[in-house]
Tab-separated table of C-alpha atoms and ligand atoms in Angstrom:
chain	number	residue	atom	x	y	z
A	1	MET	CA	0.185	0.121	-0.110
A	2	SER	CA	1.012	3.289	-1.102
A	3	ILE	CA	-0.102	6.899	-0.891
A	4	LEU	CA	1.255	9.982	-2.712
A	5	ILE	CA	0.091	13.457	-1.892
A	6	THR	CA	0.798	15.912	-4.565
A	7	ASN	CA	0.422	20.003	-4.881
A	8	ILE	CA	1.041	20.713	-1.281
A	9	LYS	CA	0.738	24.196	-0.278
A	10	GLU	CA	2.904	23.909	2.778
A	11	LEU	CA	4.523	21.107	3.966
A	12	ILE	CA	5.774	21.459	7.425
A	13	GLN	CA	8.127	20.363	9.667
A	14	VAL	CA	10.489	19.013	7.481
A	15	ARG	CA	13.411	17.665	8.984
A	16	ASP	CA	15.936	15.968	6.764
A	17	THR	CA	18.223	14.580	9.461
A	18	ASN	CA	16.474	13.297	12.297
A	19	VAL	CA	15.983	15.775	14.948
A	20	THR	CA	14.623	14.176	18.148
A	21	ILE	CA	14.187	17.780	20.075
A	22	VAL	CA	14.200	21.236	19.680
A	23	LYS	CA	15.206	23.916	22.231
A	24	GLY	CA	15.142	27.975	23.368
A	25	SER	CA	16.022	29.631	19.945
A	26	ASP	CA	15.248	26.916	17.773
A	27	MET	CA	11.951	26.387	18.371
A	28	LYS	CA	11.390	29.599	16.321
A	29	THR	CA	12.241	27.649	13.378
A	30	LEU	CA	9.458	25.781	11.548
A	31	PRO	CA	10.779	24.298	7.872
A	32	VAL	CA	8.683	24.282	5.372
A	33	ILE	CA	8.803	23.015	1.804
A	34	LYS	CA	6.476	25.087	-0.725
A	35	ASN	CA	4.461	22.972	-3.203
A	36	ALA	CA	5.692	19.794	-2.120
A	37	TYR	CA	4.672	16.266	-2.113
A	38	LEU	CA	5.071	13.860	0.008
A	39	PHE	CA	5.408	9.591	-0.296
A	40	ILE	CA	4.159	6.834	2.375
A	41	GLU	CA	4.771	3.689	1.774
A	42	HIS	CA	3.010	1.080	3.676
A	43	ASP	CA	3.632	2.836	7.584
A	44	THR	CA	6.634	5.052	6.873
A	45	ILE	CA	7.623	8.102	4.938
A	46	VAL	CA	10.002	7.564	2.134
A	47	GLU	CA	9.886	10.663	-0.195
A	48	TYR	CA	9.177	14.332	0.018
A	49	GLY	CA	10.143	17.584	-2.003
A	50	SER	CA	9.547	19.998	-3.887
A	51	MET	CA	6.477	19.653	-6.782
A	52	ASP	CA	10.023	21.715	-9.092
A	53	ASP	CA	11.620	17.816	-8.359
A	54	TYR	CA	9.243	15.401	-8.589
A	55	GLN	CA	9.632	12.583	-10.981
A	56	ASP	CA	6.819	10.364	-11.223
A	57	ILE	CA	6.502	8.356	-8.827
A	58	ASP	CA	3.641	4.759	-9.163
A	59	ALA	CA	1.666	4.936	-6.007
A	60	ASP	CA	-1.434	2.930	-5.118
A	61	GLU	CA	-3.511	6.292	-4.243
A	62	VAL	CA	-2.669	9.654	-4.935
A	63	ILE	CA	-3.847	12.586	-2.597
A	64	ASP	CA	-4.299	16.301	-4.641
A	65	ALA	CA	-3.924	18.228	-2.222
A	66	THR	CA	-3.696	21.670	-3.952
A	67	GLY	CA	-4.725	24.889	-1.484
A	68	LYS	CA	-3.670	22.434	1.594
A	69	VAL	CA	-1.182	22.763	4.201
A	70	VAL	CA	0.251	18.776	4.989
A	71	MET	CA	1.820	18.088	8.568
A	72	PRO	CA	3.253	15.652	10.885
A	73	SER	CA	0.213	14.546	13.390
A	74	TRP	CA	-0.059	15.758	16.753
A	75	CYS	CA	1.565	13.808	19.813
A	76	ASP	CA	-0.052	14.177	22.936
A	77	SER	CA	2.345	13.381	25.413
A	78	HIS	CA	-0.092	13.565	28.778
A	79	THR	CA	-3.694	12.359	29.036
A	80	HIS	CA	-5.717	10.759	31.610
A	81	ILE	CA	-8.235	9.611	28.505
A	82	VAL	CA	-9.633	6.476	30.647
A	83	TYR	CA	-12.274	7.434	32.949
A	84	ALA	CA	-16.143	6.098	33.855
A	85	GLY	CA	-18.730	8.324	32.810
A	86	ASN	CA	-17.965	12.436	33.599
A	87	ARG	CA	-18.304	15.347	35.912
A	88	VAL	CA	-20.162	17.960	34.018
A	89	ARG	CA	-22.260	18.474	37.243
A	90	GLU	CA	-19.063	19.547	38.673
A	91	PHE	CA	-18.650	22.112	35.866
A	92	VAL	CA	-22.176	24.057	36.796
A	93	ASP	CA	-22.010	23.486	40.911
A	94	ARG	CA	-18.593	25.063	39.767
A	95	ILE	CA	-20.167	28.136	38.086
A	96	ASN	CA	-22.397	28.697	40.545
A	97	GLY	CA	-20.293	28.998	43.127
A	98	LEU	CA	-20.803	26.005	45.260
A	99	SER	CA	-17.679	25.066	48.073
A	100	TYR	CA	-14.847	22.291	47.061
A	101	GLU	CA	-17.633	20.170	49.827
A	102	GLU	CA	-20.522	20.780	48.229
A	103	ILE	CA	-18.947	19.764	45.270
A	104	ALA	CA	-17.526	16.401	46.083
A	105	ASN	CA	-20.761	15.638	47.556
A	106	ASN	CA	-22.278	16.303	44.347
A	107	GLY	CA	-20.167	13.500	42.982
A	108	GLY	CA	-17.219	16.116	41.813
A	109	GLY	CA	-13.644	15.222	42.354
A	110	ILE	CA	-10.953	12.442	41.909
A	111	LEU	CA	-12.094	10.701	44.431
A	112	ASN	CA	-15.643	10.662	42.946
A	113	SER	CA	-14.094	9.747	39.596
A	114	ALA	CA	-12.311	6.811	41.164
A	115	GLU	CA	-15.286	5.418	42.811
A	116	LYS	CA	-17.537	5.623	39.513
A	117	LEU	CA	-14.357	3.505	37.949
A	118	GLN	CA	-14.049	1.232	40.511
A	119	ASN	CA	-17.915	0.086	40.138
A	120	THR	CA	-17.439	0.425	36.019
A	121	SER	CA	-16.485	-2.679	34.155
A	122	GLU	CA	-13.428	-3.268	32.296
A	123	GLU	CA	-15.223	-4.190	29.080
A	124	GLU	CA	-17.772	-0.681	29.577
A	125	LEU	CA	-14.310	1.259	30.623
A	126	TYR	CA	-12.842	0.469	27.110
A	127	GLN	CA	-15.613	1.416	25.307
A	128	GLN	CA	-15.891	4.428	27.074
A	129	SER	CA	-12.416	5.634	26.325
A	130	LEU	CA	-11.931	4.271	22.861
A	131	LYS	CA	-14.630	6.397	21.684
A	132	ARG	CA	-12.809	9.159	23.258
A	133	LEU	CA	-9.320	8.227	21.525
A	134	ASN	CA	-11.223	7.652	18.293
A	135	GLU	CA	-12.517	11.300	18.737
A	136	VAL	CA	-8.869	12.632	19.355
A	137	ILE	CA	-7.195	10.836	16.081
A	138	LYS	CA	-9.535	12.612	14.148
A	139	LEU	CA	-8.981	15.869	15.528
A	140	GLY	CA	-4.819	15.118	14.263
A	141	THR	CA	-3.368	13.314	17.464
A	142	GLY	CA	-1.157	9.797	16.451
A	143	THR	CA	0.459	9.136	19.424
A	144	VAL	CA	-1.346	9.818	23.038
A	145	GLU	CA	0.313	9.029	26.530
A	146	ILE	CA	-2.738	7.599	28.957
A	147	LYS	CA	-2.253	7.441	32.596
A	148	SER	CA	-4.243	5.224	35.351
A	149	GLY	CA	-4.454	7.201	38.723
A	150	TYR	CA	-8.766	6.973	38.945
A	151	GLY	CA	-8.794	3.669	40.059
A	152	LEU	CA	-6.527	4.382	43.744
A	153	THR	CA	-6.693	0.761	44.446
A	154	VAL	CA	-4.815	-1.919	43.314
A	155	ASP	CA	-7.445	-3.508	41.438
A	156	ALA	CA	-8.829	-1.014	39.695
A	157	GLU	CA	-5.226	0.582	38.993
A	158	LEU	CA	-4.790	-2.337	37.374
A	159	LYS	CA	-7.975	-2.646	35.481
A	160	MET	CA	-7.247	0.907	34.245
A	161	LEU	CA	-3.764	-0.468	32.859
A	162	ARG	CA	-4.841	-3.343	30.962
A	163	VAL	CA	-7.683	-0.947	29.272
A	164	ILE	CA	-4.897	1.240	28.233
A	165	LYS	CA	-2.919	-1.791	27.251
A	166	ARG	CA	-5.902	-2.795	25.263
A	167	LEU	CA	-6.588	0.307	23.365
A	168	LYS	CA	-2.950	0.508	22.775
A	169	ARG	CA	-3.211	-2.871	20.955
A	170	GLU	CA	-6.388	-2.314	19.051
A	171	SER	CA	-6.309	1.090	18.047
A	172	LEU	CA	-3.995	2.666	15.193
A	173	ALA	CA	-2.725	5.655	17.687
A	174	PHE	CA	0.573	4.450	19.432
A	175	ILE	CA	-0.006	4.414	23.292
A	176	LYS	CA	2.497	5.146	25.786
A	177	PRO	CA	1.054	3.840	29.005
A	178	THR	CA	1.453	5.397	32.581
A	179	LEU	CA	0.930	4.140	36.139
A	180	LEU	CA	-0.125	7.513	38.024
A	181	GLY	CA	-1.237	5.539	41.451
A	182	ALA	CA	-0.503	8.109	43.540
A	183	HIS	CA	-2.910	10.831	41.805
A	184	ALA	CA	-4.825	11.737	44.984
A	185	VAL	CA	-4.955	9.694	48.587
A	186	PRO	CA	-8.051	7.380	48.958
A	187	LYS	CA	-10.522	7.968	51.448
A	188	GLU	CA	-9.833	4.803	53.486
A	189	TYR	CA	-5.983	6.516	53.594
A	190	SER	CA	-7.281	10.175	54.464
A	191	ASN	CA	-5.427	9.690	57.874
A	192	ASN	CA	-3.009	7.520	57.414
A	193	LYS	CA	-1.539	8.934	53.741
A	194	SER	CA	1.958	7.036	54.014
A	195	ALA	CA	0.331	3.697	54.152
A	196	TYR	CA	-1.088	4.575	50.568
A	197	VAL	CA	2.300	5.466	49.738
A	198	ASP	CA	3.579	2.074	50.901
A	199	LEU	CA	0.148	0.050	49.023
A	200	VAL	CA	1.909	2.299	45.885
A	201	VAL	CA	5.270	1.206	46.524
A	202	ASN	CA	4.870	-2.152	47.666
A	203	GLU	CA	2.095	-4.033	46.003
A	204	LEU	CA	0.739	-1.565	42.820
A	205	ILE	CA	4.331	-0.407	41.159
A	206	PRO	CA	5.731	-4.273	41.744
A	207	LYS	CA	2.572	-5.859	40.062
A	208	ALA	CA	1.995	-3.590	37.039
A	209	THR	CA	5.512	-4.227	36.171
A	210	GLU	CA	5.333	-7.425	36.694
A	211	GLU	CA	2.136	-7.733	33.809
A	212	HIS	CA	4.219	-5.174	31.713
A	213	LEU	CA	1.294	-2.587	32.116
A	214	ALA	CA	3.159	0.289	32.208
A	215	GLU	CA	6.685	2.159	30.913
A	216	TYR	CA	6.168	5.488	32.833
A	217	ILE	CA	5.856	6.259	36.776
A	218	ASP	CA	3.953	9.278	37.698
A	219	VAL	CA	2.546	11.377	41.045
A	220	PHE	CA	0.651	14.398	41.570
A	221	CYS	CA	3.444	16.469	43.241
A	222	GLU	CA	1.318	19.235	44.952
A	223	LYS	CA	0.284	20.457	48.445
A	224	GLY	CA	-2.353	18.341	50.076
A	225	TYR	CA	-1.921	15.487	47.742
A	226	PHE	CA	2.185	14.354	47.374
A	227	ASP	CA	4.733	15.686	48.925
A	228	LEU	CA	8.584	15.684	47.812
A	229	ASP	CA	9.300	12.513	50.329
A	230	ASP	CA	6.204	10.734	49.246
A	231	THR	CA	7.120	11.707	45.710
A	232	GLU	CA	10.763	10.332	46.063
A	233	LYS	CA	9.970	7.216	47.240
A	234	ILE	CA	7.592	6.845	44.902
A	235	LEU	CA	9.914	7.907	42.134
A	236	LYS	CA	12.776	5.319	43.664
A	237	ALA	CA	10.492	2.284	43.347
A	238	GLY	CA	9.363	3.028	39.961
A	239	VAL	CA	12.996	3.450	38.653
A	240	ALA	CA	14.062	0.365	40.473
A	241	HIS	CA	11.393	-1.352	38.680
A	242	GLY	CA	12.013	0.069	35.013
A	243	LEU	CA	9.827	2.970	34.988
A	244	LYS	CA	10.920	6.421	34.252
A	245	PRO	CA	9.437	9.122	35.748
A	246	LYS	CA	6.742	11.489	34.196
A	247	ILE	CA	5.254	13.815	37.013
A	248	HIS	CA	2.783	16.402	37.829
A	249	VAL	CA	4.515	19.000	39.470
A	250	ASN	CA	3.891	22.979	40.124
A	251	GLN	CA	0.508	23.001	39.010
A	252	PHE	CA	-0.715	25.234	42.189
A	253	ASN	CA	2.797	25.608	44.180
A	254	ALA	CA	6.331	25.675	43.284
A	255	PHE	CA	8.091	23.700	46.165
A	256	GLY	CA	11.050	21.815	44.370
A	257	GLY	CA	9.130	19.347	42.373
A	258	VAL	CA	10.814	20.253	39.271
A	259	ALA	CA	14.699	19.747	40.878
A	260	LEU	CA	13.214	16.068	41.852
A	261	GLY	CA	11.945	15.137	39.044
A	262	VAL	CA	15.284	16.375	36.937
A	263	LYS	CA	17.397	14.273	39.854
A	264	TYR	CA	15.346	10.966	38.784
A	265	ASP	CA	16.291	11.762	35.279
A	266	ALA	CA	12.481	12.173	34.653
A	267	LEU	CA	11.075	12.150	31.038
A	268	SER	CA	8.912	15.019	31.551
A	269	VAL	CA	7.852	17.403	34.402
A	270	ASP	CA	4.357	18.634	33.379
A	271	HIS	CA	1.754	21.301	34.061
A	272	LEU	CA	4.646	23.846	35.857
A	273	GLU	CA	1.850	26.629	36.011
A	274	GLU	CA	3.822	28.220	38.817
A	275	MET	CA	7.521	28.357	37.464
A	276	ASN	CA	9.981	30.141	39.639
A	277	LYS	CA	13.889	30.801	38.976
A	278	GLU	CA	15.434	27.519	40.656
A	279	ASP	CA	13.032	25.516	38.758
A	280	ILE	CA	13.999	26.916	35.755
A	281	GLU	CA	17.578	26.361	36.646
A	282	ALA	CA	17.098	22.939	37.439
A	283	LEU	CA	15.702	22.174	33.795
A	284	LYS	CA	18.916	23.924	32.114
A	285	ASN	CA	21.385	21.405	31.256
A	286	SER	CA	18.806	18.208	31.978
A	287	ASN	CA	17.019	15.563	29.569
A	288	THR	CA	14.073	16.478	31.268
A	289	MET	CA	10.931	17.891	28.757
A	290	PRO	CA	9.052	20.763	30.709
A	291	VAL	CA	5.116	20.253	29.220
A	292	ALA	CA	2.532	22.941	29.307
A	293	LEU	CA	-1.210	21.597	29.088
A	294	PRO	CA	-3.055	25.101	28.516
A	295	SER	CA	-6.495	23.982	28.191
A	296	CYS	CA	-5.977	22.895	31.885
A	297	SER	CA	-5.532	26.838	32.529
A	298	TYR	CA	-8.121	27.738	30.557
A	299	PHE	CA	-10.734	25.673	31.632
A	300	LEU	CA	-9.796	26.251	35.743
A	301	SER	CA	-8.716	30.040	35.239
A	302	ILE	CA	-5.731	29.162	36.760
A	303	PRO	CA	-2.193	30.656	35.433
A	304	TYR	CA	-0.476	29.678	31.894
A	305	THR	CA	2.781	28.245	31.852
A	306	PRO	CA	5.266	30.874	31.538
A	307	ALA	CA	6.339	29.591	27.989
A	308	ARG	CA	8.251	32.983	26.790
A	309	GLN	CA	10.412	32.871	30.153
A	310	MET	CA	11.232	29.464	29.580
A	311	ILE	CA	12.031	29.174	25.745
A	312	ASP	CA	13.853	32.812	26.064
A	313	ALA	CA	15.914	30.803	29.240
A	314	GLY	CA	17.298	28.033	26.313
A	315	LEU	CA	15.001	25.388	27.408
A	316	PRO	CA	12.756	23.081	25.447
A	317	LEU	CA	8.754	23.019	26.228
A	318	ALA	CA	6.178	20.964	24.871
A	319	LEU	CA	2.397	21.119	24.930
A	320	ALA	CA	-0.087	18.503	25.543
A	321	THR	CA	-3.953	18.510	26.235
A	322	ASP	CA	-4.138	16.686	30.233
A	323	TYR	CA	-7.469	15.491	29.103
A	324	ASN	CA	-9.279	14.446	31.964
A	325	PRO	CA	-12.812	14.512	32.700
A	326	GLY	CA	-12.499	17.082	36.083
A	327	SER	CA	-10.065	19.758	34.843
A	328	THR	CA	-10.001	19.431	30.981
A	329	PRO	CA	-12.464	17.657	29.531
A	330	SER	CA	-11.023	18.150	25.953
A	331	GLY	CA	-8.532	16.155	23.861
A	332	ASN	CA	-8.303	18.726	21.047
A	333	MET	CA	-4.459	19.482	20.460
A	334	ASN	CA	-5.260	22.201	17.673
A	335	PHE	CA	-6.806	23.675	20.755
A	336	VAL	CA	-4.031	23.509	23.091
A	337	VAL	CA	-1.857	25.050	19.794
A	338	SER	CA	-4.070	28.149	19.720
A	339	THR	CA	-4.342	28.841	23.282
A	340	ALA	CA	-0.682	28.830	23.223
A	341	CYS	CA	-0.041	31.039	20.912
A	342	ILE	CA	-2.792	33.336	21.913
A	343	LYS	CA	-2.422	32.907	26.211
A	344	MET	CA	1.210	32.105	26.253
A	345	LYS	CA	2.848	34.393	23.613
A	346	MET	CA	3.691	31.302	21.845
A	347	THR	CA	4.601	31.739	18.039
A	348	PRO	CA	2.772	29.179	15.628
A	349	GLU	CA	6.366	27.849	15.035
A	350	GLU	CA	6.909	27.436	18.476
A	351	ALA	CA	3.896	26.191	19.705
A	352	ILE	CA	4.085	23.453	16.022
A	353	ASN	CA	7.582	22.242	17.279
A	354	ALA	CA	5.880	21.911	20.943
A	355	ALA	CA	2.869	19.666	19.586
A	356	THR	CA	4.816	17.472	17.537
A	357	ILE	CA	8.544	16.572	17.905
A	358	ASN	CA	8.936	17.835	21.423
A	359	GLY	CA	5.605	15.870	22.346
A	360	ALA	CA	7.006	13.061	20.747
A	361	TYR	CA	10.474	13.331	22.782
A	362	ALA	CA	7.772	13.438	26.174
A	363	MET	CA	6.911	10.211	25.201
A	364	GLY	CA	10.217	8.678	24.373
A	365	LEU	CA	8.960	8.622	20.565
A	366	SER	CA	10.938	11.776	18.933
A	367	ASN	CA	13.165	9.203	16.839
A	368	MET	CA	9.926	7.349	14.925
A	369	TYR	CA	7.083	10.527	15.293
A	370	GLY	CA	6.578	13.903	15.150
A	371	SER	CA	8.378	15.335	12.359
A	372	ILE	CA	8.057	14.477	8.376
A	373	CYS	CA	11.416	12.726	8.228
A	374	ARG	CA	12.741	9.964	5.883
A	375	GLY	CA	12.138	6.759	7.593
A	376	LYS	CA	9.645	8.429	10.252
A	377	LYS	CA	6.316	6.876	10.699
A	378	ALA	CA	3.569	8.221	8.405
A	379	ASN	CA	1.222	9.681	11.027
A	380	VAL	CA	0.296	13.215	8.758
A	381	ILE	CA	-2.673	15.830	8.666
A	382	ILE	CA	-3.949	17.228	5.965
A	383	THR	CA	-5.993	20.519	6.402
A	384	LYS	CA	-8.578	21.994	4.269
A	385	GLU	CA	-7.459	24.928	1.990
A	386	ILE	CA	-6.582	27.435	3.987
A	387	PRO	CA	-4.127	30.685	3.212
A	388	ASN	CA	-0.676	29.107	5.421
A	389	TYR	CA	0.137	27.366	8.789
A	390	GLN	CA	-0.503	30.312	10.559
A	391	PHE	CA	-3.414	29.684	10.038
A	392	ILE	CA	-4.217	26.984	12.125
A	393	PRO	CA	-3.645	28.542	16.021
A	394	TYR	CA	-5.370	31.898	14.133
A	395	ALA	CA	-8.890	30.098	13.550
A	396	PHE	CA	-9.181	28.646	16.891
A	397	GLY	CA	-12.114	26.313	17.469
A	398	GLU	CA	-12.522	25.348	14.086
A	399	ASN	CA	-11.787	22.149	12.722
A	400	LEU	CA	-9.432	22.949	9.712
A	401	ILE	CA	-8.617	18.982	9.465
A	402	ASP	CA	-9.678	17.462	6.257
A	403	GLU	CA	-8.267	14.176	6.313
A	404	VAL	CA	-5.611	12.491	9.160
A	405	ILE	CA	-2.957	9.396	7.922
A	406	ILE	CA	-2.370	7.001	10.698
A	407	ASN	CA	0.536	4.265	10.387
A	408	GLY	CA	0.054	5.039	6.595
A	409	ILE	CA	-4.036	4.097	7.146
A	410	ARG	CA	-6.264	6.672	5.351
A	411	LEU	CA	-8.725	7.157	7.988
A	412	ASP	CA	-12.484	7.721	6.282
B	501	ZN	ZN1	-2.749	15.606	34.240
């Protein structure tokens, strides 16, 4: 099976060499070929170039992309796409000014999501999650990280991870699984958090890794949730079992979580709405990707990650959705990219780099995904007819995607 795309108005994020991360001022550069072609064989990008240099290629299917932009699929490195039900009631309650306690009593909060998930069968959980995943694929996402964390018992966490494994097996999207046992302290442990941390360390991590259900270890490192000591215990145990850290830090408070992540060579540190000088220093000369989640800031009306300050300090930055029922009930990377430009003052070039190559890096996938490069996987977005690629973040809230190709397969 081969696909030839011709007359592409702009083929963007073209990299002749396999760039796997883009940092600082390099993020301002987004390589483009105007009036281009792209040739895909099976699941791989084989050739591309200017139509001026095009020589006849025999392909099973030809797509005429006159007036359209072609780019690599979005790489969403932070989601909680596996969950049961929704929290729309909480959304309305919050608008109406209900207290935290009243919201919790009406079925809001992580603990209520956990109860709902515990009472949902594995099959039902899979079906609900698959539907969401298929929706985000249509919106141009080709690689997705998915976390556990709404189980909060050993059994329910393993159930979530098995659902993620099944999605990974059966979906066209490439999926990376993360164990987030320490997402919240379950009710039964509210007066004995350390016993829950012990459960995560001594039971959950060993069982999840024995069944090969996770690649990454995550912790919600935040005041009122898991402190630096708890986080360190869990990261240490995860690393000892072969998991790489990818952690939630600095959403509401900055107290050293970033440096702790770097100390354990975290693949990414995510959220970062509150950043101080020490956090930025800690990330310099590290292998850790900072990840911003602007849809979450938008939905909760909290500060945005200070992208300008971080990129201007020479750091890389990735963008992801944080798709989850409580704080970001949206998995739309197009909206994330727009919001990053509008609210975080990232240029379209920076935002697209952050949502493709750097997002792939934050899942350990940037050698195979995130750019138009010979030998990389054929995950591409073909837009509708638009003036140029800057139009993608500009026309926020519009669906500009005409067609998605994932692993060399055209979705209808
Ligand atoms: Zn999250």
